Amino acid sequence: MNNLSRRRFITTGLAAAAGVSGLGALAAIAHRYRLVPPDSAGIYGAGATLTYASLKLLTRHSMAREFSKSQICAKPFANYVDPPKEDYKSLEAGGFIDWRLIVDGLVDRPASFSIEDLKRFPKQSNITMLQCEEGWSYIAEWAGASLSHVLKEVGAAPNATFVVYRSIQPDWWDSIDMSDAVHPQTLLAYEMNGTDLTYGFGAPLRMRVPRQLGYKSVKYINRLTVTDDIKKFGKGLGSSGTGDGYSWFAGV
Amino acid sequence: MTETRRQRYSVLVRVTHWITLLAFVALLVSGVEIVISHPRFYWGEVGNVNTPSLFDLPIPSSRRMVETGYDFKLEDQNGWSRSLHFQSAWLLVLAGFLYVGTGIVNGHFRRNLLPSRTDLSRKSLWSSIKQHVRFAKPTEEASYNVLQRLTYLGVIFVLFPMVIWTGLAMSPAFVSAFPATVEILGGQQSARTLHFLFVIALVLFLLVHVCMIIRAGFLKRMRAMIMGGVNE
């Protein structure tokens, strides 16, 4: 090995070592500041992580765009949902009086709220866009209890990292990180455009996360679980849809 | 006859060229899959199957909610398509930054792509257009002709930036931090429609680009962009 190739070998080796340890340091920082999404493994993990980390940093204090009353869409679109099951039908027949939102997990006071209970909390509303991953959209006014208020009521633990929310429809659940959970525009919505939600739009209760695509706004919510370990839920990817390839983070 | 080998493309240009092609093909395939789920386009902030469209693509859809005139529905491929789309977008943007950044610093754009003043004269432009219209077989020249230069500059500094901008303007999180980026375009659905139209322009460029390469000698041009040199 002559001098030149030895020098080249050493510099290449040093550069490679610096690159690898640089990546390692980046990964450690990303984990430390919770910039790694639950679906960061797998072939699309690199893209999902880059998107989540950069948008988390950019949107630390941002608010979803809000619109004027005149921009509310006269013809919102409800999208397809499976027909209701027996348990839902009997609750609907009773005017949802017996509908309960169970809140458990890392909370001081596990609770179970009726829709009337939620309506007694301060009513928050916003006129925002619901944007479907397919490409269509509409603007509506949603009103409900802010998720951050509900989390305060039950005393969510300071070390919690995610809120998992479940639909009464089988195998339909999702989760958001704490910064989205306590975001002032994130609602447990029971009203749309001034009237109670209808079946197509998620009656009696749907999640509204306006800084993310529509699929994070799960319909027919009946349970919230506060957690510090998202890997314990389902396949550990943070939502029921992630298994089909839909990224967990839908801020896009 | 002695052959001399002349360096035509730097390693960086070659590597970023092929990364861009790889990412572009992945973006195109996944983008087509995403469009299939809703082959309707709108102008303004919002649009859905209950509102009038600007134009519809005459293709079947992967969702039964969209009336396409076809009596069948395609398979929904949006899950992996969206993941592939955004991962490839990152690859394209990172390769693009590397290419543009070094190109500005090392004078690649000034030297190889910026047309000279005489190139831009009416006479020289006209003769270049005439040559292209006649499909004259290009000669092996040391540098790009004026139409090539203008086209490449347009692709690098207009079409790709616009595709990236209109893509970001569709992201609800991104526009929550930078609302002007979507408002200037006329709304979220306008951004989606423009994204589609700019991609059509890029696809047209790709088709012409490949045709020109075939006309100029496919194997020779491929070898130049892979190995870097041209034998003369």
GROMACS .gro file of N, CA and C in nm, chain B residues 111-213:
model
  309
  363ARG      N    1  -2.131   2.818  -1.615
  363ARG     CA    2  -2.048   2.766  -1.725
  363ARG      C    3  -2.132   2.687  -1.826
  364ASN      N    4  -2.215   2.596  -1.775
  364ASN     CA    5  -2.277   2.497  -1.864
  364ASN      C    6  -2.422   2.525  -1.899
  365LEU      N    7  -2.494   2.603  -1.819
  365LEU     CA    8  -2.637   2.617  -1.844
  365LEU      C    9  -2.682   2.759  -1.876
  366LEU      N   10  -2.613   2.859  -1.824
  366LEU     CA   11  -2.656   2.996  -1.852
  366LEU      C   12  -2.623   3.031  -1.998
  367PRO      N   13  -2.723   3.065  -2.081
  367PRO     CA   14  -2.693   3.098  -2.221
  367PRO      C   15  -2.616   3.229  -2.230
  368SER      N   16  -2.529   3.239  -2.326
  368SER     CA   17  -2.455   3.364  -2.344
  368SER      C   18  -2.546   3.466  -2.412
  369ARG      N   19  -2.502   3.592  -2.411
  369ARG     CA   20  -2.585   3.697  -2.469
  369ARG      C   21  -2.607   3.672  -2.619
  370THR      N   22  -2.500   3.628  -2.688
  370THR     CA   23  -2.515   3.604  -2.833
  370THR      C   24  -2.610   3.487  -2.859
  371ASP      N   25  -2.606   3.387  -2.769
  371ASP     CA   26  -2.699   3.273  -2.780
  371ASP      C   27  -2.844   3.321  -2.780
  372LEU      N   28  -2.870   3.426  -2.704
  372LEU     CA   29  -3.007   3.470  -2.684
  372LEU      C   30  -3.055   3.567  -2.792
  373SER      N   31  -2.968   3.595  -2.889
  373SER     CA   32  -3.011   3.683  -2.997
  373SER      C   33  -3.119   3.614  -3.079
  374ARG      N   34  -3.202   3.696  -3.142
  374ARG     CA   35  -3.315   3.638  -3.215
  374ARG      C   36  -3.266   3.540  -3.322
  375LYS      N   37  -3.157   3.577  -3.389
  375LYS     CA   38  -3.105   3.496  -3.498
  375LYS      C   39  -3.059   3.359  -3.448
  376SER      N   40  -2.986   3.360  -3.341
  376SER     CA   41  -2.932   3.233  -3.292
  376SER      C   42  -3.043   3.146  -3.233
  377LEU      N   43  -3.138   3.208  -3.165
  377LEU     CA   44  -3.252   3.131  -3.114
  377LEU      C   45  -3.328   3.066  -3.229
  378TRP      N   46  -3.352   3.147  -3.335
  378TRP     CA   47  -3.430   3.100  -3.449
  378TRP      C   48  -3.360   2.983  -3.518
  379SER      N   49  -3.229   2.991  -3.533
  379SER     CA   50  -3.158   2.884  -3.602
  379SER      C   51  -3.161   2.757  -3.516
  380SER      N   52  -3.155   2.774  -3.386
  380SER     CA   53  -3.162   2.657  -3.298
  380SER      C   54  -3.301   2.593  -3.305
  381ILE      N   55  -3.405   2.677  -3.308
  381ILE     CA   56  -3.541   2.624  -3.318
  381ILE      C   57  -3.558   2.549  -3.450
  382LYS      N   58  -3.506   2.610  -3.560
  382LYS     CA   59  -3.519   2.545  -3.692
  382LYS      C   60  -3.453   2.407  -3.692
  383GLN      N   61  -3.334   2.402  -3.633
  383GLN     CA   62  -3.262   2.275  -3.624
  383GLN      C   63  -3.345   2.170  -3.552
  384HIS      N   64  -3.409   2.211  -3.442
  384HIS     CA   65  -3.488   2.116  -3.364
  384HIS      C   66  -3.612   2.072  -3.439
  385VAL      N   67  -3.678   2.169  -3.506
  385VAL     CA   68  -3.801   2.135  -3.578
  385VAL      C   69  -3.770   2.037  -3.691
  386ARG      N   70  -3.654   2.051  -3.753
  386ARG     CA   71  -3.616   1.960  -3.863
  386ARG      C   72  -3.569   1.825  -3.810
  387PHE      N   73  -3.565   1.808  -3.681
  387PHE     CA   74  -3.513   1.686  -3.618
  387PHE      C   75  -3.374   1.653  -3.670
  388ALA      N   76  -3.294   1.759  -3.691
  388ALA     CA   77  -3.157   1.738  -3.736
  388ALA      C   78  -3.083   1.655  -3.632
  389LYS      N   79  -3.003   1.560  -3.681
  389LYS     CA   80  -2.928   1.477  -3.587
  389LYS      C   81  -2.825   1.564  -3.518
  390PRO      N   82  -2.828   1.568  -3.386
  390PRO     CA   83  -2.735   1.657  -3.316
  390PRO      C   84  -2.592   1.610  -3.333
  391THR      N   85  -2.503   1.705  -3.343
  391THR     CA   86  -2.362   1.670  -3.350
  391THR      C   87  -2.307   1.667  -3.209
  392GLU      N   88  -2.199   1.591  -3.190
  392GLU     CA   89  -2.136   1.586  -3.058
  392GLU      C   90  -2.067   1.718  -3.033
  393GLU      N   91  -2.126   1.798  -2.951
  393GLU     CA   92  -2.069   1.930  -2.925
  393GLU      C   93  -2.015   1.936  -2.784
  394ALA      N   94  -1.927   2.032  -2.765
  394ALA     CA   95  -1.862   2.043  -2.635
  394ALA      C   96  -1.956   2.096  -2.528
  395SER      N   97  -2.063   2.165  -2.571
  395SER     CA   98  -2.152   2.221  -2.471
  395SER      C   99  -2.296   2.219  -2.522
  396TYR      N  100  -2.388   2.254  -2.435
  396TYR     CA  101  -2.530   2.251  -2.470
  396TYR      C  102  -2.566   2.365  -2.563
  397ASN      N  103  -2.666   2.341  -2.650
  397ASN     CA  104  -2.717   2.451  -2.733
  397ASN      C  105  -2.815   2.535  -2.651
  398VAL      N  106  -2.856   2.648  -2.709
  398VAL     CA  107  -2.931   2.747  -2.631
  398VAL      C  108  -3.067   2.693  -2.583
  399LEU      N  109  -3.134   2.614  -2.669
  399LEU     CA  110  -3.265   2.562  -2.625
  399LEU      C  111  -3.249   2.461  -2.512
  400GLN      N  112  -3.143   2.380  -2.520
  400GLN     CA  113  -3.115   2.288  -2.411
  400GLN      C  114  -3.092   2.363  -2.281
  401ARG      N  115  -3.010   2.468  -2.292
  401ARG     CA  116  -2.976   2.545  -2.172
  401ARG      C  117  -3.102   2.603  -2.108
  402LEU      N  118  -3.188   2.664  -2.193
  402LEU     CA  119  -3.309   2.727  -2.139
  402LEU      C  120  -3.403   2.622  -2.079
  403THR      N  121  -3.414   2.506  -2.146
  403THR     CA  122  -3.502   2.401  -2.095
  403THR      C  123  -3.454   2.349  -1.960
  404TYR      N  124  -3.323   2.317  -1.954
  404TYR     CA  125  -3.271   2.264  -1.827
  404TYR      C  126  -3.288   2.366  -1.714
  405LEU      N  127  -3.259   2.494  -1.744
  405LEU     CA  128  -3.275   2.596  -1.640
  405LEU      C  129  -3.421   2.603  -1.594
  406GLY      N  130  -3.514   2.595  -1.690
  406GLY     CA  131  -3.657   2.599  -1.656
  406GLY      C  132  -3.697   2.481  -1.569
  407VAL      N  133  -3.645   2.363  -1.602
  407VAL     CA  134  -3.679   2.244  -1.524
  407VAL      C  135  -3.622   2.256  -1.382
  408ILE      N  136  -3.494   2.299  -1.375
  408ILE     CA  137  -3.426   2.302  -1.244
  408ILE      C  138  -3.478   2.416  -1.156
  409PHE      N  139  -3.501   2.533  -1.217
  409PHE     CA  140  -3.532   2.650  -1.133
  409PHE      C  141  -3.677   2.694  -1.137
  410VAL      N  142  -3.759   2.634  -1.222
  410VAL     CA  143  -3.902   2.669  -1.222
  410VAL      C  144  -3.988   2.546  -1.192
  411LEU      N  145  -3.981   2.443  -1.277
  411LEU     CA  146  -4.075   2.331  -1.260
  411LEU      C  147  -4.054   2.256  -1.128
  412PHE      N  148  -3.931   2.214  -1.097
  412PHE     CA  149  -3.911   2.140  -0.973
  412PHE      C  150  -3.945   2.224  -0.849
  413PRO      N  151  -3.899   2.350  -0.841
  413PRO     CA  152  -3.939   2.430  -0.724
  413PRO      C  153  -4.091   2.446  -0.713
  414MET      N  154  -4.160   2.462  -0.827
  414MET     CA  155  -4.305   2.478  -0.820
  414MET      C  156  -4.374   2.349  -0.775
  415VAL      N  157  -4.324   2.234  -0.821
  415VAL     CA  158  -4.382   2.107  -0.778
  415VAL      C  159  -4.363   2.089  -0.627
  416ILE      N  160  -4.245   2.127  -0.578
  416ILE     CA  161  -4.218   2.114  -0.434
  416ILE      C  162  -4.306   2.211  -0.354
  417TRP      N  163  -4.314   2.333  -0.401
  417TRP     CA  164  -4.397   2.434  -0.332
  417TRP      C  165  -4.543   2.390  -0.328
  418THR      N  166  -4.600   2.354  -0.446
  418THR     CA  167  -4.742   2.316  -0.448
  418THR      C  168  -4.765   2.190  -0.366
  419GLY      N  169  -4.665   2.103  -0.357
  419GLY     CA  170  -4.678   1.984  -0.271
  419GLY      C  171  -4.684   2.023  -0.125
  420LEU      N  172  -4.592   2.111  -0.082
  420LEU     CA  173  -4.592   2.155   0.057
  420LEU      C  174  -4.721   2.230   0.091
  421ALA      N  175  -4.776   2.303  -0.007
  421ALA     CA  176  -4.896   2.382   0.017
  421ALA      C  177  -5.019   2.294   0.041
  422MET      N  178  -5.007   2.164   0.016
  422MET     CA  179  -5.118   2.072   0.045
  422MET      C  180  -5.109   2.014   0.185
  423SER      N  181  -4.997   2.040   0.255
  423SER     CA  182  -4.976   1.980   0.387
  423SER      C  183  -5.042   2.066   0.495
  424PRO      N  184  -5.141   2.011   0.567
  424PRO     CA  185  -5.210   2.093   0.667
  424PRO      C  186  -5.115   2.142   0.778
  425ALA      N  187  -5.016   2.062   0.814
  425ALA     CA  188  -4.923   2.105   0.918
  425ALA      C  189  -4.831   2.215   0.865
  426PHE      N  190  -4.776   2.195   0.745
  426PHE     CA  191  -4.684   2.295   0.688
  426PHE      C  192  -4.754   2.431   0.674
  427VAL      N  193  -4.877   2.431   0.620
  427VAL     CA  194  -4.944   2.560   0.600
  427VAL      C  195  -4.993   2.621   0.730
  428SER      N  196  -5.000   2.540   0.838
  428SER     CA  197  -5.035   2.601   0.967
  428SER      C  198  -4.921   2.692   1.012
  429ALA      N  199  -4.797   2.658   0.975
  429ALA     CA  200  -4.683   2.743   1.009
  429ALA      C  201  -4.662   2.853   0.905
  430PHE      N  202  -4.691   2.822   0.778
  430PHE     CA  203  -4.668   2.920   0.670
  430PHE      C  204  -4.793   2.934   0.584
  431PRO      N  205  -4.899   2.997   0.637
  431PRO     CA  206  -5.027   3.002   0.563
  431PRO      C  207  -5.017   3.073   0.428
  432ALA      N  208  -4.922   3.169   0.416
  432ALA     CA  209  -4.911   3.243   0.289
  432ALA      C  210  -4.877   3.149   0.173
  433THR      N  211  -4.807   3.039   0.202
  433THR     CA  212  -4.763   2.950   0.094
  433THR      C  213  -4.881   2.888   0.020
  434VAL      N  214  -4.996   2.873   0.086
  434VAL     CA  215  -5.113   2.819   0.016
  434VAL      C  216  -5.205   2.931  -0.029
  435GLU      N  217  -5.209   3.040   0.046
  435GLU     CA  218  -5.301   3.149   0.010
  435GLU      C  219  -5.261   3.215  -0.122
  436ILE      N  220  -5.129   3.230  -0.145
  436ILE     CA  221  -5.083   3.290  -0.271
  436ILE      C  222  -5.131   3.208  -0.391
  437LEU      N  223  -5.140   3.076  -0.371
  437LEU     CA  224  -5.178   2.987  -0.482
  437LEU      C  225  -5.329   2.985  -0.505
  438GLY      N  226  -5.406   3.046  -0.415
  438GLY     CA  227  -5.551   3.050  -0.433
  438GLY      C  228  -5.626   2.947  -0.351
  439GLY      N  229  -5.555   2.871  -0.268
  439GLY     CA  230  -5.624   2.774  -0.182
  439GLY      C  231  -5.566   2.635  -0.195
  440GLN      N  232  -5.609   2.549  -0.104
  440GLN     CA  233  -5.551   2.414  -0.097
  440GLN      C  234  -5.582   2.332  -0.222
  441GLN      N  235  -5.707   2.341  -0.274
  441GLN     CA  236  -5.739   2.263  -0.395
  441GLN      C  237  -5.669   2.321  -0.517
  442SER      N  238  -5.649   2.453  -0.521
  442SER     CA  239  -5.571   2.512  -0.630
  442SER      C  240  -5.429   2.456  -0.628
  443ALA      N  241  -5.372   2.444  -0.507
  443ALA     CA  242  -5.237   2.390  -0.494
  443ALA      C  243  -5.232   2.247  -0.550
  444ARG      N  244  -5.335   2.168  -0.519
  444ARG     CA  245  -5.339   2.029  -0.568
  444ARG      C  246  -5.347   2.026  -0.721
  445THR      N  247  -5.432   2.111  -0.778
  445THR     CA  248  -5.446   2.116  -0.924
  445THR      C  249  -5.316   2.162  -0.990
  446LEU      N  250  -5.252   2.265  -0.933
  446LEU     CA  251  -5.126   2.314  -0.989
  446LEU      C  252  -5.016   2.207  -0.978
  447HIS      N  253  -5.014   2.136  -0.866
  447HIS     CA  254  -4.917   2.027  -0.847
  447HIS      C  255  -4.929   1.928  -0.964
  448PHE      N  256  -5.053   1.891  -0.994
  448PHE     CA  257  -5.079   1.797  -1.104
  448PHE      C  258  -5.031   1.855  -1.237
  449LEU      N  259  -5.062   1.983  -1.265
  449LEU     CA  260  -5.025   2.043  -1.393
  449LEU      C  261  -4.873   2.057  -1.409
  450PHE      N  262  -4.805   2.095  -1.301
  450PHE     CA  263  -4.659   2.105  -1.309
  450PHE      C  264  -4.596   1.968  -1.333
  451VAL      N  265  -4.657   1.863  -1.277
  451VAL     CA  266  -4.604   1.728  -1.301
  451VAL      C  267  -4.624   1.689  -1.448
  452ILE      N  268  -4.738   1.728  -1.506
  452ILE     CA  269  -4.760   1.701  -1.649
  452ILE      C  270  -4.646   1.766  -1.730
  453ALA      N  271  -4.612   1.890  -1.694
  453ALA     CA  272  -4.503   1.959  -1.764
  453ALA      C  273  -4.372   1.883  -1.748
  454LEU      N  274  -4.345   1.831  -1.628
  454LEU     CA  275  -4.221   1.756  -1.606
  454LEU      C  276  -4.221   1.625  -1.685
  455VAL      N  277  -4.337   1.561  -1.696
  455VAL     CA  278  -4.345   1.437  -1.772
  455VAL      C  279  -4.320   1.465  -1.921
  456LEU      N  280  -4.375   1.577  -1.971
  456LEU     CA  281  -4.350   1.615  -2.110
  456LEU      C  282  -4.200   1.638  -2.132
  457PHE      N  283  -4.137   1.707  -2.037
  457PHE     CA  284  -3.992   1.727  -2.046
  457PHE      C  285  -3.921   1.593  -2.055
  458LEU      N  286  -3.959   1.500  -1.966
  458LEU     CA  287  -3.893   1.369  -1.961
  458LEU      C  288  -3.905   1.298  -2.096
  459LEU      N  289  -4.025   1.303  -2.156
  459LEU     CA  290  -4.047   1.236  -2.285
  459LEU      C  291  -3.957   1.297  -2.393
  460VAL      N  292  -3.955   1.430  -2.401
  460VAL     CA  293  -3.872   1.497  -2.502
  460VAL      C  294  -3.723   1.467  -2.476
  461HIS      N  295  -3.685   1.474  -2.349
  461HIS     CA  296  -3.547   1.448  -2.307
  461HIS      C  297  -3.502   1.309  -2.355
  462VAL      N  298  -3.586   1.209  -2.333
  462VAL     CA  299  -3.551   1.072  -2.372
  462VAL      C  300  -3.547   1.060  -2.525
  463CYS      N  301  -3.641   1.125  -2.593
  463CYS     CA  302  -3.641   1.123  -2.741
  463CYS      C  303  -3.512   1.182  -2.796
  464MET      N  304  -3.471   1.295  -2.739
  464MET     CA  305  -3.350   1.361  -2.787
  464MET      C  306  -3.228   1.271  -2.764
  465ILE      N  307  -3.228   1.200  -2.651
  465ILE     CA  308  -3.114   1.115  -2.621
  465ILE      C  309  -3.108   0.999  -2.719
   0.00000   0.00000   0.00000
